[in-house]
Short mmCIF file of C-alpha atoms in Angstrom, two decimals:
data_model
loop_
_atom_site.label_atom_id
_atom_site.label_comp_id
_atom_site.label_asym_id
_atom_site.label_seq_id
_atom_site.Cartn_x
_atom_site.Cartn_y
_atom_site.Cartn_z
CA UNK A 6 -2.24 -14.46 9.50
CA UNK A 7 1.02 -16.04 8.36
CA UNK A 8 2.27 -16.34 11.94
CA UNK A 9 0.28 -17.29 15.02
CA UNK A 10 1.51 -14.69 17.51
CA UNK A 11 1.35 -15.74 21.15
CA UNK A 12 1.48 -13.50 24.18
CA UNK A 13 2.77 -14.35 27.65
CA UNK A 14 -0.79 -14.77 28.93
CA UNK A 15 -1.44 -17.52 26.34
CA UNK A 16 1.20 -19.83 27.87
CA UNK A 17 0.08 -22.40 30.44
CA UNK A 18 3.53 -24.02 30.70
CA UNK A 19 6.85 -23.08 29.11
CA UNK A 20 5.96 -24.98 25.92
CA UNK A 21 2.17 -25.09 25.88
CA UNK A 22 -0.30 -22.37 24.98
CA UNK A 23 -4.09 -22.05 25.03
CA UNK A 24 -5.80 -20.11 22.27
CA UNK A 25 -9.22 -18.44 22.27
CA UNK A 26 -11.04 -15.63 20.47
CA UNK A 27 -9.92 -14.11 17.16
CA UNK A 28 -6.88 -16.33 16.61
CA UNK A 29 -8.82 -19.51 17.39
CA UNK A 30 -11.56 -18.41 15.00
CA UNK A 31 -8.92 -17.77 12.34
CA UNK A 32 -7.49 -21.28 12.83
CA UNK A 33 -10.94 -22.74 12.27
CA UNK A 34 -12.23 -20.54 9.47
CA UNK A 35 -9.17 -19.64 7.43
CA UNK A 36 -6.60 -22.33 8.18
CA UNK A 37 -9.30 -25.01 8.61
CA UNK A 38 -6.82 -26.51 11.07
CA UNK A 39 -7.15 -29.95 12.60
CA UNK A 40 -5.68 -31.68 15.63
CA UNK A 41 -2.11 -32.72 14.85
CA UNK A 42 -1.51 -29.87 12.39
CA UNK A 43 1.71 -27.88 12.66
CA UNK A 44 1.64 -24.08 12.44
CA UNK A 45 4.18 -21.30 12.33
CA UNK A 46 4.12 -19.53 15.67
CA UNK A 47 5.98 -16.72 17.39
CA UNK A 48 6.10 -15.27 20.88
CA UNK A 49 5.48 -11.55 21.12
CA UNK A 50 8.88 -9.83 21.50
CA UNK A 51 10.50 -13.27 21.37
CA UNK A 52 11.46 -16.12 19.06
CA UNK A 53 9.55 -17.83 16.26
CA UNK A 54 9.11 -21.54 15.58
CA UNK A 55 6.39 -24.16 15.24
CA UNK A 56 3.27 -25.10 17.14
CA UNK A 57 1.54 -28.47 17.05
CA UNK A 58 -2.19 -28.52 17.75
CA UNK A 59 -2.77 -31.00 20.60
CA UNK A 60 -6.47 -30.29 21.09
CA UNK A 61 -8.80 -28.21 18.98
CA UNK A 62 -12.27 -27.26 20.18
CA UNK A 63 -14.81 -24.62 19.35
CA UNK A 64 -13.90 -22.55 22.42
CA UNK A 65 -10.17 -23.20 22.79
CA UNK A 66 -7.13 -24.89 21.30
CA UNK A 67 -4.10 -26.30 23.09
CA UNK A 68 -0.83 -25.98 21.23
CA UNK A 69 2.63 -27.37 21.89
CA UNK A 70 5.22 -24.76 21.11
CA UNK A 71 8.83 -25.00 19.97
CA UNK A 72 10.61 -21.68 19.48
CA UNK A 73 14.05 -21.65 17.88
CA UNK A 74 14.31 -18.89 15.26
CA UNK A 75 14.97 -15.19 15.68
CA UNK A 76 12.45 -12.78 14.09
CA UNK A 77 13.57 -10.95 10.91
CA UNK A 78 15.75 -7.87 11.32
CA UNK A 79 14.07 -4.48 11.55
CA UNK A 80 14.92 -1.63 9.19
CA UNK A 81 17.45 0.90 10.59
CA UNK A 82 14.78 3.58 10.47
CA UNK A 83 12.82 6.14 12.43
CA UNK A 84 9.71 7.11 10.45
CA UNK A 85 8.03 10.46 11.12
CA UNK A 86 4.56 10.59 9.65
CA UNK A 87 2.16 13.50 9.64
CA UNK A 88 -0.95 12.12 11.34
CA UNK A 89 -3.07 10.50 8.59
CA UNK A 90 -6.87 10.40 8.53
CA UNK A 91 -8.21 7.68 10.85
CA UNK A 92 -9.09 5.09 8.23
CA UNK A 93 -5.65 5.48 6.62
CA UNK A 94 -3.97 5.42 10.06
CA UNK A 95 -5.10 1.84 10.65
CA UNK A 96 -3.73 0.64 7.32
CA UNK A 97 -0.49 2.59 7.75
CA UNK A 98 0.08 1.03 11.16
CA UNK A 99 -0.25 -2.44 9.63
CA UNK A 100 2.04 -1.52 6.74
CA UNK A 101 4.69 -0.01 9.00
CA UNK A 102 4.60 -3.04 11.25
CA UNK A 103 4.73 -5.55 8.39
CA UNK A 104 7.63 -3.76 6.67
CA UNK A 105 9.81 -3.84 9.78
CA UNK A 106 9.81 -0.20 10.89
CA UNK A 107 11.00 -0.23 14.51
CA UNK A 108 9.92 3.30 15.47
CA UNK A 109 7.09 5.49 14.21
CA UNK A 110 6.42 9.09 15.25
CA UNK A 111 2.90 10.37 14.47
CA UNK A 112 3.35 14.09 14.14
CA UNK A 113 1.07 17.08 13.86
CA UNK A 114 1.31 19.33 10.81
CA UNK A 115 -0.57 22.38 9.56
CA UNK A 116 -2.55 20.32 7.05
CA UNK A 117 -3.55 17.63 9.56
CA UNK A 118 -7.23 18.13 10.43
CA UNK A 119 -7.64 18.64 14.17
CA UNK A 120 -10.38 16.01 14.26
CA UNK A 121 -7.88 13.30 13.27
CA UNK A 122 -6.40 13.46 16.78
CA UNK A 123 -9.78 12.56 18.31
CA UNK A 124 -10.02 9.14 16.66
CA UNK A 125 -10.41 6.09 18.90
CA UNK A 126 -7.91 4.37 16.54
CA UNK A 127 -5.20 6.28 18.44
CA UNK A 128 -5.94 4.53 21.73
CA UNK A 129 -2.95 2.38 22.71
CA UNK A 130 -5.00 -0.83 22.45
CA UNK A 131 -6.26 0.12 18.97
CA UNK A 132 -2.74 0.94 17.79
CA UNK A 133 -1.44 -2.32 19.21
CA UNK A 134 -4.17 -4.31 17.45
CA UNK A 135 -3.13 -2.99 14.02
CA UNK A 136 0.58 -3.44 14.73
CA UNK A 137 -0.06 -7.06 15.69
CA UNK A 138 -1.97 -7.68 12.45
CA UNK A 139 1.10 -6.38 10.60
CA UNK A 140 3.44 -8.68 12.55
CA UNK A 141 1.17 -11.69 11.87
CA UNK A 142 1.16 -10.80 8.16
CA UNK A 143 4.93 -10.42 7.80
CA UNK A 144 6.04 -13.08 10.33
CA UNK A 145 7.67 -10.86 12.91
CA UNK A 146 7.31 -10.81 16.69
CA UNK A 147 8.61 -7.42 17.78
CA UNK A 148 6.15 -4.54 18.15
CA UNK A 149 7.26 -1.21 16.73
CA UNK A 150 7.38 1.74 19.12
CA UNK A 151 4.75 4.39 18.29
CA UNK A 152 5.30 7.93 19.60
CA UNK A 153 2.58 10.58 19.39
CA UNK A 154 3.68 14.20 18.99
CA UNK A 155 0.78 16.62 18.79
CA UNK A 156 2.97 19.75 18.71
CA UNK A 157 5.10 20.14 15.59
CA UNK A 158 7.44 22.97 16.54
CA UNK A 159 8.65 21.81 19.97
CA UNK A 160 9.15 18.30 18.64
CA UNK A 161 11.11 19.38 15.57
CA UNK A 162 13.20 21.98 17.41
CA UNK A 163 13.85 20.20 20.69
CA UNK A 164 13.61 16.44 20.10
CA UNK A 165 14.20 15.75 16.43
CA UNK A 166 17.90 16.78 16.30
CA UNK A 167 18.80 14.11 18.91
CA UNK A 168 16.44 11.54 17.39
CA UNK A 169 18.00 11.98 13.94
CA UNK A 170 21.62 12.33 15.10
CA UNK A 171 24.00 10.09 13.18
CA UNK A 172 21.37 9.06 10.61
CA UNK A 173 20.64 10.05 7.03
CA UNK A 174 17.79 12.48 7.71
CA UNK A 175 15.34 12.94 4.83
CA UNK A 176 12.00 14.64 4.36
CA UNK A 177 9.81 13.63 1.41
CA UNK A 178 8.53 16.72 -0.39
CA UNK A 179 7.45 17.39 -3.97
CA UNK A 180 9.50 19.98 -5.84
CA UNK A 181 12.91 20.63 -7.29
CA UNK A 182 14.77 18.39 -4.85
CA UNK A 183 17.13 15.48 -5.40
CA UNK A 184 15.51 12.08 -5.87
CA UNK A 185 15.20 9.90 -2.79
CA UNK A 186 18.42 7.82 -2.60
CA UNK A 187 18.38 4.06 -3.17
CA UNK A 188 19.73 1.10 -1.21
CA UNK A 189 21.45 3.12 1.50
CA UNK A 190 23.67 1.31 3.97
CA UNK A 191 23.04 3.43 7.03
CA UNK A 192 20.43 4.43 9.56
CA UNK A 193 17.71 6.72 8.19
CA UNK A 194 15.25 9.19 9.69
CA UNK A 195 12.49 9.80 7.16
CA UNK A 196 9.64 12.32 7.43
CA UNK A 197 6.53 11.98 5.25
CA UNK A 198 3.98 14.79 5.12
CA UNK A 199 0.17 14.88 5.18
CA UNK A 200 -2.16 14.80 2.18
CA UNK A 201 -1.44 18.16 0.56
CA UNK A 202 2.14 18.12 1.83
CA UNK A 203 4.14 20.07 4.40
CA UNK A 204 3.83 23.87 4.34
CA UNK A 205 7.01 25.90 3.60
CA UNK A 206 7.36 26.90 7.26
CA UNK A 207 7.43 23.24 8.26
CA UNK A 208 10.02 22.39 5.59
CA UNK A 209 12.15 25.26 6.93
CA UNK A 210 11.95 23.93 10.49
CA UNK A 211 12.67 20.34 9.35
CA UNK A 212 15.69 21.56 7.37
CA UNK A 213 16.78 23.52 10.45
CA UNK A 214 16.71 20.23 12.36
CA UNK A 215 19.09 18.71 9.80
CA UNK A 216 16.67 17.05 7.37
CA UNK A 217 17.25 17.10 3.59
CA UNK A 218 14.23 17.32 1.25
CA UNK A 219 13.96 14.57 -1.36
CA UNK A 220 11.27 13.95 -3.96
CA UNK A 221 9.70 10.78 -5.34
CA UNK A 222 8.69 11.68 -8.88
CA UNK A 223 5.72 13.48 -10.35
CA UNK A 224 2.96 11.22 -9.09
CA UNK A 225 1.17 11.99 -5.85
CA UNK A 226 0.70 8.78 -3.90
CA UNK A 227 -1.57 7.99 -0.99
CA UNK A 228 0.27 8.01 2.32
CA UNK A 229 0.29 4.24 2.65
CA UNK A 230 1.63 3.80 -0.89
CA UNK A 231 4.24 6.54 -0.42
CA UNK A 232 5.51 4.94 2.80
CA UNK A 233 5.90 1.54 1.13
CA UNK A 234 7.52 3.00 -2.00
CA UNK A 235 10.04 5.09 -0.05
CA UNK A 236 11.04 2.22 2.24
CA UNK A 237 11.41 -0.20 -0.69
CA UNK A 238 13.64 2.31 -2.42
CA UNK A 239 15.77 3.20 0.60
CA UNK A 240 16.47 -0.33 1.85
CA UNK B 5 -8.71 13.95 -5.87
CA UNK B 6 -5.56 15.82 -6.86
CA UNK B 7 -6.71 16.13 -10.46
CA UNK B 8 -10.22 16.82 -11.72
CA UNK B 9 -10.50 14.27 -14.52
CA UNK B 10 -12.90 15.20 -17.32
CA UNK B 11 -14.41 12.89 -19.90
CA UNK B 12 -15.53 13.75 -23.41
CA UNK B 13 -19.16 13.82 -22.31
CA UNK B 14 -18.38 16.57 -19.78
CA UNK B 15 -17.37 19.05 -22.50
CA UNK B 16 -20.04 21.43 -23.82
CA UNK B 17 -17.58 23.35 -26.05
CA UNK B 18 -13.91 22.75 -26.79
CA UNK B 19 -12.87 24.66 -23.66
CA UNK B 20 -15.90 24.45 -21.34
CA UNK B 21 -17.07 21.55 -19.22
CA UNK B 22 -20.10 20.91 -17.01
CA UNK B 23 -19.64 18.91 -13.84
CA UNK B 24 -22.23 16.96 -11.83
CA UNK B 25 -22.35 14.06 -9.40
CA UNK B 26 -19.36 12.73 -7.44
CA UNK B 27 -16.81 15.21 -8.77
CA UNK B 28 -19.09 18.20 -8.12
CA UNK B 29 -19.75 16.94 -4.60
CA UNK B 30 -16.01 16.59 -4.07
CA UNK B 31 -15.47 20.20 -5.23
CA UNK B 32 -18.00 21.38 -2.68
CA UNK B 33 -17.18 19.17 0.27
CA UNK B 34 -13.43 18.59 0.07
CA UNK B 35 -12.06 21.47 -2.00
CA UNK B 36 -14.69 23.89 -0.65
CA UNK B 37 -14.32 25.51 -4.07
CA UNK B 38 -15.81 28.90 -4.99
CA UNK B 39 -16.60 30.63 -8.26
CA UNK B 40 -13.37 31.99 -9.75
CA UNK B 41 -11.17 29.28 -8.20
CA UNK B 42 -8.60 27.58 -10.38
CA UNK B 43 -8.19 23.79 -10.28
CA UNK B 44 -5.87 21.23 -11.77
CA UNK B 45 -7.75 19.35 -14.47
CA UNK B 46 -7.05 16.67 -17.04
CA UNK B 47 -8.93 15.14 -19.94
CA UNK B 48 -9.22 11.36 -19.88
CA UNK B 49 -6.60 9.94 -22.26
CA UNK B 50 -5.53 13.52 -23.03
CA UNK B 51 -3.62 16.52 -21.67
CA UNK B 52 -3.60 18.12 -18.24
CA UNK B 53 -3.90 21.79 -17.33
CA UNK B 54 -6.09 24.18 -15.35
CA UNK B 55 -9.79 24.78 -14.97
CA UNK B 56 -11.41 28.01 -13.80
CA UNK B 57 -14.80 27.73 -12.13
CA UNK B 58 -17.18 30.06 -14.00
CA UNK B 59 -20.37 29.03 -12.20
CA UNK B 60 -20.78 26.82 -9.19
CA UNK B 61 -24.18 25.55 -8.10
CA UNK B 62 -25.48 22.71 -5.98
CA UNK B 63 -26.41 20.62 -9.05
CA UNK B 64 -23.72 21.59 -11.56
CA UNK B 65 -20.54 23.58 -12.13
CA UNK B 66 -19.33 25.19 -15.34
CA UNK B 67 -15.58 25.20 -15.80
CA UNK B 68 -13.33 26.86 -18.35
CA UNK B 69 -10.57 24.50 -19.35
CA UNK B 70 -7.04 25.08 -20.59
CA UNK B 71 -5.04 21.94 -21.35
CA UNK B 72 -1.33 22.25 -22.13
CA UNK B 73 0.67 19.60 -20.25
CA UNK B 74 1.27 15.95 -21.07
CA UNK B 75 0.43 13.40 -18.37
CA UNK B 76 3.37 11.75 -16.54
CA UNK B 77 5.13 8.86 -18.26
CA UNK B 78 3.94 5.34 -17.53
CA UNK B 79 6.28 2.64 -16.23
CA UNK B 80 7.67 0.28 -18.92
CA UNK B 81 5.85 -2.61 -17.30
CA UNK B 82 3.33 -5.38 -17.78
CA UNK B 83 2.12 -6.56 -14.37
CA UNK B 84 0.65 -10.05 -13.99
CA UNK B 85 -1.21 -10.43 -10.76
CA UNK B 86 -2.88 -13.54 -9.40
CA UNK B 87 -6.49 -12.46 -8.87
CA UNK B 88 -6.66 -10.97 -5.36
CA UNK B 89 -9.67 -11.19 -3.03
CA UNK B 90 -12.35 -8.67 -4.03
CA UNK B 91 -11.71 -6.08 -1.31
CA UNK B 92 -7.98 -6.12 -2.09
CA UNK B 93 -8.70 -6.01 -5.83
CA UNK B 94 -10.26 -2.57 -5.55
CA UNK B 95 -7.27 -1.17 -3.65
CA UNK B 96 -4.79 -2.84 -5.98
CA UNK B 97 -6.50 -1.33 -9.02
CA UNK B 98 -6.14 2.14 -7.49
CA UNK B 99 -2.52 1.50 -6.57
CA UNK B 100 -1.63 0.15 -10.00
CA UNK B 101 -3.30 3.10 -11.68
CA UNK B 102 -1.70 5.70 -9.39
CA UNK B 103 1.78 4.22 -9.79
CA UNK B 104 1.66 4.38 -13.59
CA UNK B 105 1.31 0.73 -14.58
CA UNK B 106 0.09 0.75 -18.20
CA UNK B 107 -1.03 -2.89 -18.43
CA UNK B 108 -2.36 -5.26 -15.77
CA UNK B 109 -3.20 -8.93 -16.31
CA UNK B 110 -5.44 -10.49 -13.62
CA UNK B 111 -4.57 -14.15 -13.72
CA UNK B 112 -5.96 -17.31 -12.23
CA UNK B 113 -3.76 -19.44 -9.99
CA UNK B 114 -4.23 -22.60 -7.96
CA UNK B 115 -4.50 -20.65 -4.70
CA UNK B 116 -7.03 -18.12 -6.04
CA UNK B 117 -10.44 -18.97 -4.57
CA UNK B 118 -12.96 -19.62 -7.34
CA UNK B 119 -15.43 -17.23 -5.69
CA UNK B 120 -13.06 -14.29 -6.32
CA UNK B 121 -13.98 -14.44 -10.02
CA UNK B 122 -17.65 -13.86 -9.20
CA UNK B 123 -17.15 -10.43 -7.63
CA UNK B 124 -19.06 -7.47 -9.11
CA UNK B 125 -15.80 -5.50 -8.66
CA UNK B 126 -14.61 -7.23 -11.86
CA UNK B 127 -17.31 -5.62 -14.01
CA UNK B 128 -15.70 -3.26 -16.52
CA UNK B 129 -17.45 -0.22 -14.98
CA UNK B 130 -16.31 -1.18 -11.47
CA UNK B 131 -12.72 -1.67 -12.64
CA UNK B 132 -12.81 1.64 -14.47
CA UNK B 133 -14.09 3.44 -11.37
CA UNK B 134 -11.12 2.31 -9.28
CA UNK B 135 -8.63 3.06 -12.05
CA UNK B 136 -10.01 6.59 -12.33
CA UNK B 137 -9.65 7.13 -8.59
CA UNK B 138 -6.00 6.15 -8.98
CA UNK B 139 -5.48 8.59 -11.86
CA UNK B 140 -7.14 11.41 -9.88
CA UNK B 141 -4.86 10.64 -6.92
CA UNK B 142 -1.61 10.58 -8.89
CA UNK B 143 -2.47 13.25 -11.50
CA UNK B 144 -2.52 11.12 -14.61
CA UNK B 145 -5.06 10.92 -17.44
CA UNK B 146 -4.37 7.61 -19.18
CA UNK B 147 -6.32 4.54 -18.09
CA UNK B 148 -4.30 1.33 -17.71
CA UNK B 149 -5.38 -1.64 -19.78
CA UNK B 150 -6.76 -4.49 -17.63
CA UNK B 151 -6.79 -7.99 -19.09
CA UNK B 152 -8.62 -10.86 -17.38
CA UNK B 153 -7.19 -14.37 -17.83
CA UNK B 154 -9.17 -17.02 -16.01
CA UNK B 155 -7.10 -19.94 -17.34
CA UNK B 156 -3.53 -20.05 -16.12
CA UNK B 157 -1.96 -22.70 -18.35
CA UNK B 158 -3.14 -21.55 -21.80
CA UNK B 159 -2.26 -17.96 -20.91
CA UNK B 160 1.24 -18.80 -19.67
CA UNK B 161 2.02 -21.25 -22.46
CA UNK B 162 0.43 -19.51 -25.42
CA UNK B 163 0.27 -15.78 -24.71
CA UNK B 164 2.88 -14.94 -22.09
CA UNK B 165 5.97 -15.65 -24.23
CA UNK B 166 4.93 -13.00 -26.78
CA UNK B 167 3.72 -10.58 -24.07
CA UNK B 168 7.07 -10.79 -22.24
CA UNK B 169 9.28 -10.87 -25.36
CA UNK B 170 12.15 -8.38 -25.16
CA UNK B 171 11.48 -7.51 -21.51
CA UNK B 172 13.12 -8.45 -18.23
CA UNK B 173 10.64 -11.13 -17.14
CA UNK B 174 10.44 -11.73 -13.38
CA UNK B 175 8.22 -13.69 -11.06
CA UNK B 176 8.15 -12.78 -7.37
CA UNK B 177 8.44 -15.91 -5.24
CA UNK B 178 9.78 -16.58 -1.75
CA UNK B 179 12.76 -18.93 -1.53
CA UNK B 180 16.41 -19.24 -2.42
CA UNK B 181 16.24 -16.94 -5.42
CA UNK B 182 18.21 -13.81 -6.32
CA UNK B 183 16.90 -10.55 -4.88
CA UNK B 184 14.63 -8.50 -7.11
CA UNK B 185 16.91 -6.15 -9.12
CA UNK B 186 16.90 -2.40 -8.54
CA UNK B 187 16.56 0.60 -10.83
CA UNK B 188 16.47 -1.33 -14.08
CA UNK B 189 16.60 0.60 -17.34
CA UNK B 190 14.48 -1.66 -19.49
CA UNK B 191 10.95 -2.96 -19.97
CA UNK B 192 9.80 -5.43 -17.32
CA UNK B 193 7.16 -8.14 -17.13
CA UNK B 194 6.52 -8.90 -13.46
CA UNK B 195 4.30 -11.66 -12.05
CA UNK B 196 3.10 -11.53 -8.44
CA UNK B 197 1.38 -14.53 -6.89
CA UNK B 198 -1.68 -14.95 -4.68
CA UNK B 199 -1.76 -15.00 -0.88
CA UNK B 200 0.06 -18.22 -0.10
CA UNK B 201 2.17 -17.91 -3.26
CA UNK B 202 2.39 -19.76 -6.56
CA UNK B 203 2.50 -23.56 -6.43
CA UNK B 204 5.65 -25.31 -7.79
CA UNK B 205 3.82 -26.37 -10.98
CA UNK B 206 2.98 -22.73 -11.71
CA UNK B 207 6.56 -21.61 -11.09
CA UNK B 208 7.72 -24.32 -13.51
CA UNK B 209 5.33 -23.11 -16.21
CA UNK B 210 6.26 -19.46 -15.63
CA UNK B 211 9.95 -20.34 -15.87
CA UNK B 212 9.16 -22.27 -19.03
CA UNK B 213 7.69 -19.07 -20.45
CA UNK B 214 10.98 -17.28 -19.76
CA UNK B 215 10.35 -15.77 -16.33
CA UNK B 216 13.07 -15.67 -13.65
CA UNK B 217 12.07 -16.08 -9.98
CA UNK B 218 13.18 -13.28 -7.63
CA UNK B 219 12.52 -12.82 -3.94
CA UNK B 220 11.84 -9.77 -1.81
CA UNK B 221 13.21 -10.64 1.61
CA UNK B 222 11.89 -12.64 4.51
CA UNK B 223 8.76 -10.65 5.20
CA UNK B 224 5.45 -11.67 3.65
CA UNK B 225 3.65 -8.58 2.47
CA UNK B 226 0.02 -8.07 1.51
CA UNK B 227 -0.48 -8.04 -2.26
CA UNK B 228 -0.98 -4.28 -2.42
CA UNK B 229 2.16 -3.63 -0.37
CA UNK B 230 4.19 -6.15 -2.37
CA UNK B 231 3.15 -4.53 -5.67
CA UNK B 232 4.17 -1.07 -4.46
CA UNK B 233 7.45 -2.30 -2.97
CA UNK B 234 8.47 -4.22 -6.09
CA UNK B 235 7.66 -1.33 -8.45
CA UNK B 236 9.51 1.18 -6.25
CA UNK B 237 12.53 -1.09 -6.25
CA UNK B 238 12.50 -1.88 -9.98
CA UNK B 239 12.02 1.67 -11.30
#
């Protein structure tokens, strides 16, 4: 937790907040904070700044807040991701959030196991929890938007063309394709497939929606690693 | 497991191997393999190719092997990493192995907790296990070399200058430093600090050994994510 992220409900006045639960425990156990200490804080969907611990107890802490810095810029990106397996989903949500992706679409694909869609990690509160961990890690305050699309074809045919309009639209796919471009200076829509990759029918539909296949070398990376590597290369 | 990785002890003749244990279980449960199926295989520290399942039982499988392809090239890189916490260490070892890092130095640093060095995940067999998972993921056969350096100063003063000689030597560090370069065409020595970063004394010593500090933007990334992002940017 490199940023103490406060929500509206934490504020008792405009510049004072009360902390309990996980974040308080973290202050005690990891930061080993003491009364008078100054911390980096941010307000969810708002500014960042500093917090001074006025009182620190075992059940709550009172913090004086001064917010004066904007959060870091997001990437100009919409990321489409074939729904990963539940354990990987949690890590990917943190990664996406920490790297500054503003919009994530979790998409069905032929090689996504149906059971993946049943995971409790897809509940809005569970998604939010992982996104917040990513924001706390990277020092950001703005939650990414997460869109769930359980039907591939209607999404790709009917919604994707508008979503990707005006952006560099790429789909990661192994094969004889150009390498993923580097350091682009424009908005990007990037689609990353499931373990085992997209099937040819899906690549055809994605190309029909205006997306260009690109490859990332010979090595097959885990989804989380592939996401990070592609974003670091593109931006 | 995108590559079935065989070791010398698995071979019963020059072109036949017997499989038991974890890899056999994986064939059954994940690949749902059947007799006659063809798989991608590789020989540890050797070539890659195909394997045909001749017999498949619950306790062993016999596979006919044909090896004719070289493994993918490694990155021209020596990676120095401040010893991460044990859970992260395991993931980082897989990531490093799957991305093609040929040589990893796990290094002490002021902000590395002493207890990290006690973890059983540092035993040679435990390290090897994670490296092999990374090779199986990425389809590679060559184990990275892992060097453990528990004393920062003697390593940086006495060994690092030779290790980094002739390479672009960089140390990732937040602050007013140049951005990490992109798509370099030369050998690199890259040092990545612990959670919380290097201390100024360490940066001084690393600079003294010829390393140039570079930064990777405002966001603070987990070690595993930072490693992947820096490698994707550099190569």
